[in-house]
């Protein structure tokens, strides 16, 4: 199982959003309310521009007239001033002003070739290539120069550096932008979770039972480097074309206390170093046309690209090989996507896309429609239909650590395939002062071979998740609930457990929370099966979130959480989460453990996270979080540890540096 | 399948409803419906399609009725108060009301300073039976059924000091539990190497003495198999796998397995089958010759006798888990073996039976931790090392509590 993989999705998603001004079709994955970006201090030229504050008694100083007057071109609701009579100008004999050419020497004094350079020409900001926060050509803030002879001559004349844009790109026009990204993501993660001792051998003598020591850690360093070339000129007009490539390299180290957790071979040591280079984005985005004079548009994007099925990543949130047709209508109040994906294999220990392997026989066809301000002002609704076609019946996949992942080591061990359609409704926004986000899915389909019965079974399962929050000044209070159905009878011909395609839920504290972050090996019921996957909330009993198939013979998930986000300053945020989890139905766990009495209660999942952004920007973000799982009756009935620990912890120290 | 018409096992208790570490067992890939039309009348085919035949030593070719299980005639019945403390326990009987293996003290006084007493044997069997009665079955439906198994206790000579079993324990477990107990006593004892070395070589068929040197080389211990280490059956099982460690197919076999992994088969597993190879051949000759060739004698392994007509391994060894040796202080005095309802459950019942019984008796117990086989680390090619195992007690083992890791620290 992937014990080291960390979710890079949010980072990838943010990359795709950068420098693509018209690509606002996909609502952002619940970006936390961004603290307004402050004017950087220590720059006198900016300070000079800031107007002085008004006098303290400015209201008294204003005459009654000023209160009733209105600024030209503006209206004040409910106020109808008495308008003066209409004036008609009639300037008989008036002349046009002379053209600039009429003033000799004037042409030399208007050296502003484009508006992007205006701000620098005014001396407001001096571009520095290594500064991603201020205006920077390499971050897509200004158009690339085109190395034509005229341009080079002009530059030579002005004493500027030559235009270095490579000629082989064949760029023409003055609206090509280049965006480079470089991100370093460092994770150090000590955690405890129930770990079974090896069957064939153990790390130490006296290991006479199933559960061994539980303390382990992961260290992972990821570098993400991306480049994009974008043609398009304004903040409102969608770009005409975009080429993008993003690579991610991860080196990870895991140390666990027991044998045969990290590698199928019992003789292997209980630590592991691994590294991998994955292709996370590789696409062309072509603007096909505009549909209104307000730049409603339709585009097509082909290649490895990020996609998110709903606002919070419950169903499918991944960077996958696909083709996507998308656009908007009605002044951006309707947005739509039609997409098809052919899923790439993932590297086992990093979770990154592995394009050196043949893609999986697994396809996703999806369509969705967003409507703003529906049914309430401030609330965006989305309906979606997603069809996951899995044809991996004859596929045997062994992961890099030697563990079989397809078919999963569960039940009859026969290969299987399935067709499942997810019908979804999601909403995000607010109703009055209450912030709302919600997703509901029904999963309907057929699994051609239930691993319990070796017969086809209908898939009939459902999912619902709602988070309500209320903002008070610098605080946000959250109440969240989630229900994913569990299978009620493993041996009938209906699979009633809900599973997603590839979840990355931003919910209930996300990877701060223990249950979402950690993988729990289902010791006794399939030690290479995870109760819930890494960065996943669903108890889906998969061999691997990244490489395994969806499994609808699962115990389901019930979740209730209270949380708070506290923006103590623009640099510091503290979040807390008090969650409680249950299985919806433990029948499948009982059948797999040969244990007829497994309570539903998983336990309390309590966590706190601190986020520090020393420059109040996203360029340097440090995060430290700690979560504790206090096991309930069900968890205790399933698992234990040899160290006598009554609770399990997940600590995550994470530094992200972005250019 | 045709023969089980009308008597087929209900779907709810078939093996395919049993999972072991999440994997279902297989029952049958065929269904009655997928077969040709079935004859339902045996009389209509007997003598025309085929005929009943005699098999020497097994049947004279006539049908016989079954014997009701639990009756005196079946050879297994509930114990009497004089025989065992718990009426739920069954014992083996001779058909005339006499128990075949009444509880008794050790017979090895000649070689053990203080053999097991009958009271100690009784205490260990009682405590093991209590553990068994509380335990959850692994291979039994419906879920949360109690464990059912047979418990055998032997002395260092492999002599039976007592056998008790739960009412529905599988019958094969009687033989297997005894094999397990004898295996633990044998390999933990000082006579293992000498007796294996003294076993006749059958050229081209079996070379039992060779296993001693293979084991000593493998463990890098010239004194191996002379009673310095307590071997549970799980530990010996580790050394009996066709790859060591088990499942790692690029590695050579364990020293008690066949010499080349490719030679491994259910009929050639290494020492276990080599010990009885001649006996199997003798018995086959007896059957095939219609009795002209003599059957293999009882005490059917080829190791030398301890006393005339008595061997330490009288019904072969076992290479899967479920037994532990019993010690008085640092001295081996016997072993307990369990078979019937999952090897981890068998391990636990032996181990906790020896522990709880020993604690109650106050005089005996499990092997001291310092000499258990899980102290042995085998160095392998490539710098890898693999530790042997002692016992593995199951997850959530008891029906009456949610306790886990119940053997930890004992």
Short mmCIF file of C-alpha atoms in Angstrom, two decimals, chain B residues 186-187 191-200 208-212 225 256 271 275 303-304 313:
data_model
loop_
_atom_site.label_atom_id
_atom_site.label_comp_id
_atom_site.label_asym_id
_atom_site.label_seq_id
_atom_site.Cartn_x
_atom_site.Cartn_y
_atom_site.Cartn_z
CA UNK B 186 10.74 -34.07 19.73
CA UNK B 187 12.43 -31.01 18.21
CA UNK B 191 17.23 -36.63 21.34
CA UNK B 192 16.19 -34.99 18.09
CA UNK B 193 19.59 -34.97 16.40
CA UNK B 194 20.75 -38.40 17.67
CA UNK B 195 17.53 -40.15 16.68
CA UNK B 196 17.34 -38.50 13.26
CA UNK B 197 20.98 -39.42 12.67
CA UNK B 198 20.20 -42.99 13.66
CA UNK B 199 17.31 -43.30 11.21
CA UNK B 200 18.12 -45.70 8.35
CA UNK B 208 16.58 -38.55 7.19
CA UNK B 209 20.03 -38.16 8.85
CA UNK B 210 20.98 -35.52 6.26
CA UNK B 211 18.41 -33.12 7.68
CA UNK B 212 20.47 -32.73 10.83
CA UNK B 225 18.50 -30.12 17.55
CA UNK B 256 13.55 -29.46 6.90
CA UNK B 271 11.47 -34.51 6.49
CA UNK B 275 10.13 -40.07 7.99
CA UNK B 303 13.32 -43.38 13.79
CA UNK B 304 14.74 -45.77 16.40
CA UNK B 313 7.29 -39.90 16.71
#
